[in-house]
XYZ file of C-alpha atoms in Angstrom:
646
model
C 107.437 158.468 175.877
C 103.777 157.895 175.176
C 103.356 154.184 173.398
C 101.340 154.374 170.492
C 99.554 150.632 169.705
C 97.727 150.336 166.438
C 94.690 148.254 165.726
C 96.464 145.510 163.850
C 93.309 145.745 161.373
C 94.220 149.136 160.539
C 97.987 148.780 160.021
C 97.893 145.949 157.384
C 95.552 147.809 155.123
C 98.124 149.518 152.993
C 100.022 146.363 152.479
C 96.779 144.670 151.526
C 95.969 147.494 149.197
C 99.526 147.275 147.782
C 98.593 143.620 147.139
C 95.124 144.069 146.010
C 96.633 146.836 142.997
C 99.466 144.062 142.160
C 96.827 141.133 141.817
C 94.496 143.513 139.629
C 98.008 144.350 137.843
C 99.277 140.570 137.216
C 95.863 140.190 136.457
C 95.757 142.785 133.331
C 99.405 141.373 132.406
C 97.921 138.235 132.136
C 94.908 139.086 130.080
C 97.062 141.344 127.697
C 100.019 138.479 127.409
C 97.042 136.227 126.875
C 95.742 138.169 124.259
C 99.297 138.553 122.571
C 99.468 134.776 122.531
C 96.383 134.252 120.739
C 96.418 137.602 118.465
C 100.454 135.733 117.592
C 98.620 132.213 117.230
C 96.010 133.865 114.600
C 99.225 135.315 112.987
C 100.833 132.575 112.580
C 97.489 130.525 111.274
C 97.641 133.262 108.829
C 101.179 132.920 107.628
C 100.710 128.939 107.994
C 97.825 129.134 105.116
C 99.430 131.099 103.362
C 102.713 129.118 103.043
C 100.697 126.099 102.123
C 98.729 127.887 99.878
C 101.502 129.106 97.987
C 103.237 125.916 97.647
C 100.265 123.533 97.056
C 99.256 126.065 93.828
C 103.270 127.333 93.147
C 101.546 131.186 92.907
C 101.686 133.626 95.612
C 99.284 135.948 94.189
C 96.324 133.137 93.770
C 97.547 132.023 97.461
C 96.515 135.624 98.492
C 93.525 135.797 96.524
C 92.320 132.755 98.319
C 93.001 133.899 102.086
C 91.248 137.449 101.108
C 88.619 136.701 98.664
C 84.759 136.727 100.402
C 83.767 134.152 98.101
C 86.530 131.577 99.275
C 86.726 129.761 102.428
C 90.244 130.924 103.231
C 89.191 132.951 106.656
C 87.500 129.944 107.606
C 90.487 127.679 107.358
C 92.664 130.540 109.105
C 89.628 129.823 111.698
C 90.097 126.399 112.338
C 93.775 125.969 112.030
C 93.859 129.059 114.895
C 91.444 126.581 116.906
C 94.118 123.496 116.662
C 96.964 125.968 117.610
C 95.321 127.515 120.737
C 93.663 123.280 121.918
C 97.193 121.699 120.914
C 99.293 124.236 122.934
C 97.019 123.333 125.691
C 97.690 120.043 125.746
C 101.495 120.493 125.340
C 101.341 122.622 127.837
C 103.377 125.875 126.411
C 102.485 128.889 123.926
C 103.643 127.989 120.477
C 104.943 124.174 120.898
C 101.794 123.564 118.751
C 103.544 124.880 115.438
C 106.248 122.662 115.832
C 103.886 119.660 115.178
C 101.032 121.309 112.993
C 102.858 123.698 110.647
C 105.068 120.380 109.197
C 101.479 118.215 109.255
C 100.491 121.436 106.852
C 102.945 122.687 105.258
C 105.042 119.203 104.200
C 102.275 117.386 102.389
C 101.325 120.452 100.154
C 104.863 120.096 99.125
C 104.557 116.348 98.181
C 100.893 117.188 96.329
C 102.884 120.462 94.587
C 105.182 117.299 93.858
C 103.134 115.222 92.641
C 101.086 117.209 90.544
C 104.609 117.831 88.135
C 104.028 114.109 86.912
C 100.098 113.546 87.541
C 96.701 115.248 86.811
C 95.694 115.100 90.708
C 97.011 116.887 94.296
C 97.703 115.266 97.133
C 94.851 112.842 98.733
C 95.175 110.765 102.123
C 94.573 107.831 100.412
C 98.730 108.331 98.710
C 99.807 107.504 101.861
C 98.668 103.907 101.118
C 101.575 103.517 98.504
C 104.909 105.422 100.291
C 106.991 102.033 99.974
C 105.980 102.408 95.960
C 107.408 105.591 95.806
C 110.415 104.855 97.869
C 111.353 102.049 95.254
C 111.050 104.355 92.652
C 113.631 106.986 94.162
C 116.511 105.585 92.384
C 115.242 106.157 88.771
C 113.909 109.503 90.014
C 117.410 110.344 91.442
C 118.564 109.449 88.119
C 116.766 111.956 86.273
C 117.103 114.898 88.206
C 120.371 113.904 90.539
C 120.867 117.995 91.454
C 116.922 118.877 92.658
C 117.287 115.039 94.501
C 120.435 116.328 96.602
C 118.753 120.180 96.730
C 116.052 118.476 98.299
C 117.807 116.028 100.310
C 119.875 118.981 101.606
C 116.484 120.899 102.269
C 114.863 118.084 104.161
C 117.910 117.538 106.271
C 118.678 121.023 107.293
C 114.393 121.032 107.671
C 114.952 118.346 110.326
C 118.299 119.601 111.989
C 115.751 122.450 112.649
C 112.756 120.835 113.860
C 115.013 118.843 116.517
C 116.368 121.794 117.541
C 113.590 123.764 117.918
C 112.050 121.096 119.911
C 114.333 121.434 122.674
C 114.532 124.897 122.525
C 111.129 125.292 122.776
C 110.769 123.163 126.399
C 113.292 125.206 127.972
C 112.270 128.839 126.346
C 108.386 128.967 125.310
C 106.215 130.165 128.286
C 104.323 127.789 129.789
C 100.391 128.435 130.410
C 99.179 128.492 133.023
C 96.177 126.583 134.392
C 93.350 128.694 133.647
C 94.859 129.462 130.336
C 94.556 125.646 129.484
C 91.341 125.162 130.726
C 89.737 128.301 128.601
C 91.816 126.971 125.371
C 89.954 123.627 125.745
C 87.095 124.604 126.578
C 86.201 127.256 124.124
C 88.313 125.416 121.386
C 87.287 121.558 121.669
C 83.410 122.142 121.003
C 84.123 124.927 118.070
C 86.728 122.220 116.279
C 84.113 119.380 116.754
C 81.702 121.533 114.850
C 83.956 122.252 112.326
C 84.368 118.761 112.230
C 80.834 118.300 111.523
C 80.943 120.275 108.563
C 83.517 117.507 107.104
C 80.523 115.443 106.133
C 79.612 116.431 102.871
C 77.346 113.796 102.359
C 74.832 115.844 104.691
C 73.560 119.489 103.941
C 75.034 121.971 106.573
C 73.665 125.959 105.759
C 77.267 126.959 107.878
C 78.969 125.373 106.030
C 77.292 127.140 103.010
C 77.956 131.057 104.880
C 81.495 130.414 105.150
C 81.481 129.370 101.508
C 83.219 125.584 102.306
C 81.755 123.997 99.420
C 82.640 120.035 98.529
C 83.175 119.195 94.843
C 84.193 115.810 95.541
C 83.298 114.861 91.511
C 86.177 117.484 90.590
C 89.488 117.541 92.650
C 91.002 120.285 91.056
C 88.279 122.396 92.082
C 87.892 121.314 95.332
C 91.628 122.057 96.170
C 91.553 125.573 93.856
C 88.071 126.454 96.033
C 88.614 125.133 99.098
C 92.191 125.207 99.822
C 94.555 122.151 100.186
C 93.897 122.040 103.879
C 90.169 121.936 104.024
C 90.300 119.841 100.909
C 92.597 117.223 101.950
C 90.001 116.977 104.806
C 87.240 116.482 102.980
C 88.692 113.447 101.035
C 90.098 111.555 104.548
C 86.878 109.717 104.714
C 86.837 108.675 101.010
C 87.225 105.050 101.376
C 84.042 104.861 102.624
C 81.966 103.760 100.254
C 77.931 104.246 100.362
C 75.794 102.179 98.694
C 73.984 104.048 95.847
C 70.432 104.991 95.841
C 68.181 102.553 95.226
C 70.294 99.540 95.782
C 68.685 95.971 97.143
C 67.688 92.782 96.375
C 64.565 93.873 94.418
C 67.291 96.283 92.130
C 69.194 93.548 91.324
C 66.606 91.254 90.618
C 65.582 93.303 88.348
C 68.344 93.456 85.998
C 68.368 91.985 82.857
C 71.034 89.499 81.903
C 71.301 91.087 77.907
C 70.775 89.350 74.850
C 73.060 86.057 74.144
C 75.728 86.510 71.986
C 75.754 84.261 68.621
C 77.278 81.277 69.129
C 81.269 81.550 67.697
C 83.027 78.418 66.117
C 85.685 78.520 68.005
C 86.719 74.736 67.220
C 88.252 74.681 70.469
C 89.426 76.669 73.775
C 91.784 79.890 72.775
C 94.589 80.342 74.376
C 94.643 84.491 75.493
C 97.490 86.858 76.674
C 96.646 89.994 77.924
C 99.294 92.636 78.273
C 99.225 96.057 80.096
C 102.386 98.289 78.776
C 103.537 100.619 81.052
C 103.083 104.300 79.842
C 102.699 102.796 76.213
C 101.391 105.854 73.797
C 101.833 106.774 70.481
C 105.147 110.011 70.927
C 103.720 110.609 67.245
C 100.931 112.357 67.799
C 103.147 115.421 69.285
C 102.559 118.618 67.876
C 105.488 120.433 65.948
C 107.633 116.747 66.336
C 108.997 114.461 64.329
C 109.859 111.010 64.438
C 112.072 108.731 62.818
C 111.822 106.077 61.708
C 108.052 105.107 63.167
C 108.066 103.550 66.866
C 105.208 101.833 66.605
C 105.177 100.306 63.416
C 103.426 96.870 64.185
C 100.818 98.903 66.780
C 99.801 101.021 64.318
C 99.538 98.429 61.381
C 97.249 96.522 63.779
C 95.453 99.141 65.636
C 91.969 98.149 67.229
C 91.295 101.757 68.324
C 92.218 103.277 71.641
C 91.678 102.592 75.235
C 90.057 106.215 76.956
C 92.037 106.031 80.035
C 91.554 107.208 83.676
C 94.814 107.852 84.399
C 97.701 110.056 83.368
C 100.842 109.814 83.691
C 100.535 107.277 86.790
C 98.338 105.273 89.119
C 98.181 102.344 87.312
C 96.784 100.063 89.305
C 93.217 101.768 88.468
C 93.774 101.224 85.152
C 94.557 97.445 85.675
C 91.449 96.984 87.446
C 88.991 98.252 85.538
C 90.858 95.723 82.545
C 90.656 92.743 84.988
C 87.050 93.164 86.402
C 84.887 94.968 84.496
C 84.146 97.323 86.636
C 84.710 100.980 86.390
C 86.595 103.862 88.809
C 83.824 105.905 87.917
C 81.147 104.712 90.292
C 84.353 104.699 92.730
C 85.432 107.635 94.983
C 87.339 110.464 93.691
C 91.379 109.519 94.000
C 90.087 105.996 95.690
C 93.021 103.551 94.574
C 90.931 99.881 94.025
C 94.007 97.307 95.281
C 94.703 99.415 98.001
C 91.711 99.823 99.328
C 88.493 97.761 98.585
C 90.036 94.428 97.328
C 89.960 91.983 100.897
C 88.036 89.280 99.468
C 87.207 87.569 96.243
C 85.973 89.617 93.114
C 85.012 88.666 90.001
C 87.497 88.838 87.295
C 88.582 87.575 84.215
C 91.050 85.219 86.099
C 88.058 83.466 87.326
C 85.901 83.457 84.337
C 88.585 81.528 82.477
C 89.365 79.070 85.177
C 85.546 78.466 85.360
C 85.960 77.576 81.323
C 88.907 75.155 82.655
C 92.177 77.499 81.670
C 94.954 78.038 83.686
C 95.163 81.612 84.945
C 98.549 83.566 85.636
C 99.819 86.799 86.035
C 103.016 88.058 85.512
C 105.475 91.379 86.302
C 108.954 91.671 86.345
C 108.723 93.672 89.578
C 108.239 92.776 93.292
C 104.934 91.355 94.447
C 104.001 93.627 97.175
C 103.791 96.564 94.663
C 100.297 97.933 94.414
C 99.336 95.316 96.775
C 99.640 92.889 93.893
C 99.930 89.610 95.397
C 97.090 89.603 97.623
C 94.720 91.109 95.016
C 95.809 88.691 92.324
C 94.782 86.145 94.658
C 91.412 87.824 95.401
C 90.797 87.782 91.706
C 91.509 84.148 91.351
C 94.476 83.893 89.791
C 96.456 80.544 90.459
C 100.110 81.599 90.672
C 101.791 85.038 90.104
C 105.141 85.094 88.835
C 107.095 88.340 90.056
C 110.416 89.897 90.204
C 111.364 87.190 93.115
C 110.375 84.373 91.234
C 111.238 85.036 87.687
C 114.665 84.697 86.081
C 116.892 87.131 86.304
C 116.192 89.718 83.380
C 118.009 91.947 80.752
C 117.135 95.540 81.828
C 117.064 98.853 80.343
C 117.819 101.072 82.901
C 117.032 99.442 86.090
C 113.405 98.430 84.983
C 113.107 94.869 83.429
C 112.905 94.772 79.192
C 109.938 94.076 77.347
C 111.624 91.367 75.355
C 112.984 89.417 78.234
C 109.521 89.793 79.810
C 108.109 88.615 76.692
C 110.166 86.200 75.928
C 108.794 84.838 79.457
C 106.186 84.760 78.764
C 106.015 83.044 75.858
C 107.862 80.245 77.599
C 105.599 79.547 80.222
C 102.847 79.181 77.368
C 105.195 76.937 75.917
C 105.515 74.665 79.106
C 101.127 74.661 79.384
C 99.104 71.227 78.368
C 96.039 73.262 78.933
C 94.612 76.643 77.740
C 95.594 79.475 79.782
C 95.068 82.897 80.441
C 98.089 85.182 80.959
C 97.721 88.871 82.195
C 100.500 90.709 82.225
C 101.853 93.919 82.749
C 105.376 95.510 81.600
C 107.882 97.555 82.964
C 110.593 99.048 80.636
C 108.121 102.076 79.958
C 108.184 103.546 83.209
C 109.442 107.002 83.800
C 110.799 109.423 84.829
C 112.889 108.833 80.911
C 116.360 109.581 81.409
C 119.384 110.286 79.702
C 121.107 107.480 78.548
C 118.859 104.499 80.093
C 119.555 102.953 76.248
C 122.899 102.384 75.065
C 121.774 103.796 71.849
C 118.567 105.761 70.737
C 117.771 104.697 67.359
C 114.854 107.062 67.024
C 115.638 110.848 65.898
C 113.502 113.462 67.423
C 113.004 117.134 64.939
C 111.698 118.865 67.462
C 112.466 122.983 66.888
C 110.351 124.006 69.992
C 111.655 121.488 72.191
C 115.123 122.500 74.948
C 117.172 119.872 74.922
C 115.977 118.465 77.931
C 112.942 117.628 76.789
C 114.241 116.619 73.590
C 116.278 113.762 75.662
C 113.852 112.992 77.460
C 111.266 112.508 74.304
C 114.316 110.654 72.867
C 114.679 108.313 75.684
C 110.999 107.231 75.868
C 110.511 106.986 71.776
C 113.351 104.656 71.998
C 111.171 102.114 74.670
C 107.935 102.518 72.615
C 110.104 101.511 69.488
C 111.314 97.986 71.507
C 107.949 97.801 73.159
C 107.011 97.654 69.198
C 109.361 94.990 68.239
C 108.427 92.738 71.596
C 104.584 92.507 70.161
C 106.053 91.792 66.644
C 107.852 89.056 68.274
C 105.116 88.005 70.258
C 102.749 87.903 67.302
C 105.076 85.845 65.380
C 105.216 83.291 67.887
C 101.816 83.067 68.203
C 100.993 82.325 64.278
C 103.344 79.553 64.433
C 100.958 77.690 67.552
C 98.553 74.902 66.425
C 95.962 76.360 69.199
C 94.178 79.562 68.583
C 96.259 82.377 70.288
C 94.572 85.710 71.176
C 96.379 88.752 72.199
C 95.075 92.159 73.877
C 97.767 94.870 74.537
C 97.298 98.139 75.375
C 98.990 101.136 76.861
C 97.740 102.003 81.111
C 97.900 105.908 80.340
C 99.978 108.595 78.530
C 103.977 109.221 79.797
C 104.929 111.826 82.044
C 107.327 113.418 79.708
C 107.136 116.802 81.579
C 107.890 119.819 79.656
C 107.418 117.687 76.308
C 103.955 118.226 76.335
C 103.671 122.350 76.878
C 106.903 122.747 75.099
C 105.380 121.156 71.740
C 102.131 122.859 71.949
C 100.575 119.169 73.095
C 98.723 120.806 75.905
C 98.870 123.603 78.043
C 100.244 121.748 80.971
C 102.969 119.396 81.865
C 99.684 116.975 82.863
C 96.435 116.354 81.176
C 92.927 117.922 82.834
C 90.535 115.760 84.706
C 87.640 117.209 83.154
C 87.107 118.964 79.592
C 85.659 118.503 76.359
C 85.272 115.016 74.475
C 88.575 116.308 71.817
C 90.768 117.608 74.837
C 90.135 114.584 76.927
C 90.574 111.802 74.205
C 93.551 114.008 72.901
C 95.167 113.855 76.711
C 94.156 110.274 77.723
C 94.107 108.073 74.646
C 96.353 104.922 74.344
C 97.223 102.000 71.634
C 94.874 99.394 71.488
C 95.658 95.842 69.870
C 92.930 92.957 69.811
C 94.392 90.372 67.701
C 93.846 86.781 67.056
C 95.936 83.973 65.546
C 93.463 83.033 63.873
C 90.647 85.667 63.440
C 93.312 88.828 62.810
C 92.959 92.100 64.046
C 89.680 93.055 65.738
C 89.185 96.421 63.867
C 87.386 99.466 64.973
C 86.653 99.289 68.550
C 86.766 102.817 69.268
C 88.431 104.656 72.775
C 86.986 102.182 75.001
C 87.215 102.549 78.552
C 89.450 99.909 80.069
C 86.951 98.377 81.755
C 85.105 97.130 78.277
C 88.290 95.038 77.527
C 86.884 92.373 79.653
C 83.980 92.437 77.350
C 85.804 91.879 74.212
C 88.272 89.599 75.287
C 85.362 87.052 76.514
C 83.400 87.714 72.950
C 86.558 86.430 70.721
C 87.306 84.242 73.147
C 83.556 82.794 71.798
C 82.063 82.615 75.033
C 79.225 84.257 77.013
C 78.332 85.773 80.239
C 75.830 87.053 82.157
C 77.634 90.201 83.142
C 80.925 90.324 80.380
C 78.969 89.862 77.351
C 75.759 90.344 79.025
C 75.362 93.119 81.228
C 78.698 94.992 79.450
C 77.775 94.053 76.124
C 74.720 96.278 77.187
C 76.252 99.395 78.467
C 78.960 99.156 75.513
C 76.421 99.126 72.670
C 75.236 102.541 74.054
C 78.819 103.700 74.927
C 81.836 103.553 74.750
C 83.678 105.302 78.016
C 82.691 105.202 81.534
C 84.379 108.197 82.758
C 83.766 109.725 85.992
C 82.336 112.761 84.408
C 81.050 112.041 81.369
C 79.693 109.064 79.499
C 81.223 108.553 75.816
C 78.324 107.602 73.584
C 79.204 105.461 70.811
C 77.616 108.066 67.986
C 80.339 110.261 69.504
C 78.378 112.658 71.757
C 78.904 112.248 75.406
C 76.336 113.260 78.389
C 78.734 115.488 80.726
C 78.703 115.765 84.486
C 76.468 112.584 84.568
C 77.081 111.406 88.335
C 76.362 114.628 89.569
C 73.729 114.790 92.569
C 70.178 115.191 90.494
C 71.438 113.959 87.752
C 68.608 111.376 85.865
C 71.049 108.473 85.010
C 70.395 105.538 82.664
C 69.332 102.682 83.605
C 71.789 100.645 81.897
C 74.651 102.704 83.615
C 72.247 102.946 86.754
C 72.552 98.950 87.240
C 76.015 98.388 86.197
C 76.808 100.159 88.857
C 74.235 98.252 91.311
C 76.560 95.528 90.375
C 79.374 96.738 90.688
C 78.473 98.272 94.473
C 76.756 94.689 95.489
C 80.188 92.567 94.185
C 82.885 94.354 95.935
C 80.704 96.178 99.064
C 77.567 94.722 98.954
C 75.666 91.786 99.611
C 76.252 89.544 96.745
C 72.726 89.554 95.759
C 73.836 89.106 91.821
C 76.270 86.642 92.239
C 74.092 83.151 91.306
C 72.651 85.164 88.131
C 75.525 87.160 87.231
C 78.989 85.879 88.507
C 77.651 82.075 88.851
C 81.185 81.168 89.264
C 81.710 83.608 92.023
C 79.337 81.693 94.623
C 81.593 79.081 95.502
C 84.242 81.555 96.054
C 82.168 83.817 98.013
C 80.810 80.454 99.941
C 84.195 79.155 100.677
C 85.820 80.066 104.327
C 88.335 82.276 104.876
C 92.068 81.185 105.147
């Protein structure tokens, strides 16, 4: 037998070959898996805009319109959101894990803005998140009013989490892992493009990218920024929004050169008036419904001493900006866009009426029948200078309607801790019975009848319901007013409503407007139709202070200092200024007291007055700024602003 011995180089080649062909092959079945994962990532980006989409605007078809149409940005948010899918599964190591953490981050707050856009004019903006215990304290009145969507939802959110959880663990034993290479291409390719997309979140600087993908920032009108951009991208844009620039041209030299207005002729005041201001919650005249009819009036005492109307910036909610525009002075139109003041900016002392009327030697307290952390309250009643605040937990006990706090026992309150005060005071308050949602049943008996033909009987309850705390809101002013004639000392009193109800269907049901909640921006008529409330200036001894027009909150200030008989460099001064040429500050247009307005005034470009020009230098330099204006303008600020920190 002849031995045959083979050149061991020769008789491994086919098993190297065979090895050479399945490496090539693994290879390809990597690359094509590879490419399944990311064509099923770009799917699902798809689908994930989509679903938001289609929530955030409740239409399907506009939802579409927006991922498909070449003159919307919706293949660029695809873009992006595909980018944080293929970096986040890198990081978590497996295909897919990333949609269990970014689809909820999407899809759940378009929900809450789809939400929240039932009761208010605005969507969803990061700065909300600032006031989640508010909202959480308001569940049980919500729950209330619509007990079967609460326990839908509840059901949904449960079932929602049941999910996630399970889905979680399912997805550490089941999704395929990537492998190292996989990770490293993910990262490297998607890190840099995300950070540039990033960079195009600055809208304060040009970007001609930006511009081709048709991203466009219209940070002076929400609605169209979420409508053009999409909820995602838009919601972006408006994380940095409590940062606040200083406007152009601000310094020392700008505020130097300023002028303090012309002094105010002297008033005979004979001596220091006492003053109570009161905010009403929701407080608006239900009569002024289209195709409605009330009886008997619920406002009979407003309306017999109406001062005019207060142009608010609110609707339906967010109160708080209301309140401090009437406390300061200063406006929310020379603020950010959905920027909530007492959340955000107030950390230190700020001028207010509070610390006007100390200077003068009053006593200054605030009252509301509701807890003190609300709307950051406490600490920003202290920043304004009040000296006590008397809240929920240390007030009597109080009648309620519903489980909100009643304007009579309120007012009654108040009229007893005027009662117990040697010196003048000044008392800001703000009421609670008016809050909604209104429903059935909160009174034991509604004494106002609603003829409403085009209204379901929902909405006729509801109408009902709220008429019926506008009628008592009524009778607490009479009472209040009554009181006040009987006082030796001058007694001045300023109430007005913080914006119009959210009475839901009401309003599109009765031909009141289109929507369930009032437009942001639109013709003078439309927007004093949908933001208009009662105004009462009235003094014990003066009357009612007749024909102020639909001032913007922020004016109050300015007439509450005038019949007061006093003057200021910046109340009487500086307002009186900007009021003689107009009467609303809104954010985009200025009211002009002949009953014109200048639209889209803050606009980039845009020549602005002076007048407006430096009450907004003043406004900037007292809350962000360097206090430049303080010794002419808020003289007793300085010691304030002097004074260490506790």
């Amino acid at each position: 037998m002849v031995e045959i011995v083979s050149d061991p180089a020769i008789s491994i080649t086919p098993d190297r070959a065979v090895a050479s062909v399945a490496a090539k092959a693994n290879r390809r079945d990597g690359y094509a898996w590879a490419a399944v994962r990311l064509g099923n990532l770009l799917l699902l980006a798809i689908l994930t805009v989509l679903t938001t989409e289609w929530i955030a605007r409740g239409d399907l078809h506009e939802a579409l319109r927006f991922l498909i149409a070449t003159d919307r940005p919706g293949p660029a948010a695809v873009g992006i959101l595909f980018l944080l899918f293929a970096a986040t599964d890198a990081l978590l190591g497996r295909a897919y894990q990333s949609a269990l953490v970014l689809v909820p981050l999407a899809v759940i707050p378009a929900f809450i803005s789809a939400q929240k856009q039932l009761f208010l004019s605005d969507p969803l903006y990061p700065s909300d998140m600032l006031f989640g215990r508010q909202i959480l304290q308001l569940l049980p009145v919500m729950v209330a009013a619509r007990p079967y969507l609460a326990v839908a939802i509840a059901c949904f959110l449960v079932a929602a989490l049941v999910a996630l959880v399970y889905l979680w663990f399912f997805a550490w034993r089941r999704f395929p892992s990537l492998s190292r290479p996989a990770k490293l291409f993910r990262l490297l390719v998607g890190v840099p493009l995300i950070g540039g997309f990033l960079s195009l979140m600055d809208y304060a600087e040009y970007s001609p990218l930006r511009d081709r993908l048709n991203i466009i920032p219209m940070m002076w009108d929400q609605r169209e920024n979420y409508l053009h951009n999409g909820f995602l991208l838009a919601f972006a844009f408006n994380l940095p929004m409590a940062n606040v620039t200083a406007p152009e041209g601000y310094g020392a030299q700008a505020i130097d050169n300023i002028p303090q207005g012309a002094p105010l002729p002297a008033a005979d005041t004979g001596e220091h008036p006492d003053v109570i201001m009161l905010m009403s919650e929701s407080l608006w005249d239900p009569t002024r419904l289209s195709n409605v009819r009330l009886s008997p009036d619920p406002m009979p005492t407003i309306r017999k001493n109406s001062s005019g109307n207060v142009f608010s910036p609110e609707f339906g909610g967010m109160t708080a900006n209301v309140e401090f525009e009437a406390l300061t002075g200063f406006s929310n139109a020379f603020l950010p866009y959905g920027s909530i003041p007492y959340q955000q900016y107030v950390r230190g002392p700020v001028p207010s009426l509070a610390t006007f009327f100390r200077s003068k030697g009053y006593v200054a307290k605030s009252f509301h029948p509701f807890q003190s952390w609300f709307w950051n309250r406490a600490n920003v009643y202290e920043a304004f200078g009040f000296e006590s605040f008397l809240s929920e937990e240390n007030m009597p006990v109080m009648d309620k309607r519903g489980i909100f706090a009643s304007d009579e026992a309120f007012t009654k309150e108040l009229m007893r801790a005027a009662d117990r005060s040697e010196k003048p005071f000044f008392f800001f308050g703000v009421t609670l019975q008016g809050h909604g949602p209104y429903e059935p049943h909160r009174y034991a008996k509604n004494t106002v009848a609603i003829d409403g033909p085009t209204l379901s009987p929902a909405s006729t309850q509801s109408l009902a319901t709220y008429a019926q705390g506008v009628r008592e809101a009524d009778q607490s002013l009479k009472m209040l007013m009554d009181w006040a004639k009987k006082r030796r000392r001058e007694t001045i009193v300023v109430i007005f409503g913080d914006h119009l109800p959210p009475l839901g269907t009401v309003y599109p049901e009765s031909g009141y407007m289109p929507d369930q909640v009032a437009t942001r921006s639109a013709p003078l008529d439309i927007m004093k139709r949908e933001h208009e409330t009662p105004l009462v200036v009235w003094s014990s001894k003066k009357g009612v202070q007749k024909d102020l027009g639909s001032v913007s909150p922020a004016f109050l200030s300015y007439h509450v200092v005038k019949l007061a008989g006093y003057e200021h460099p910046f109340y009487t001064g500086v307002l009186g200024t900007v009021h003689a040429r107009y009467e609303a500050i809104d954010r985009h247009q200025l009211v002009e007291r002949a009953g014109g307005s200048v639209p889209d005034w803050s606009k980039a470009g845009k020549k602005l007055d002076p007048v407006v020009r430096d009450y907004r230098y003043l406004q900037h330099d007292m809350m962000f700024g360097e206090g430049f204006s303080a010794q002419r303008f808020f003289p007793e600020q300085v010691e304030r602003l002097s004074a260490p920190a506790s």
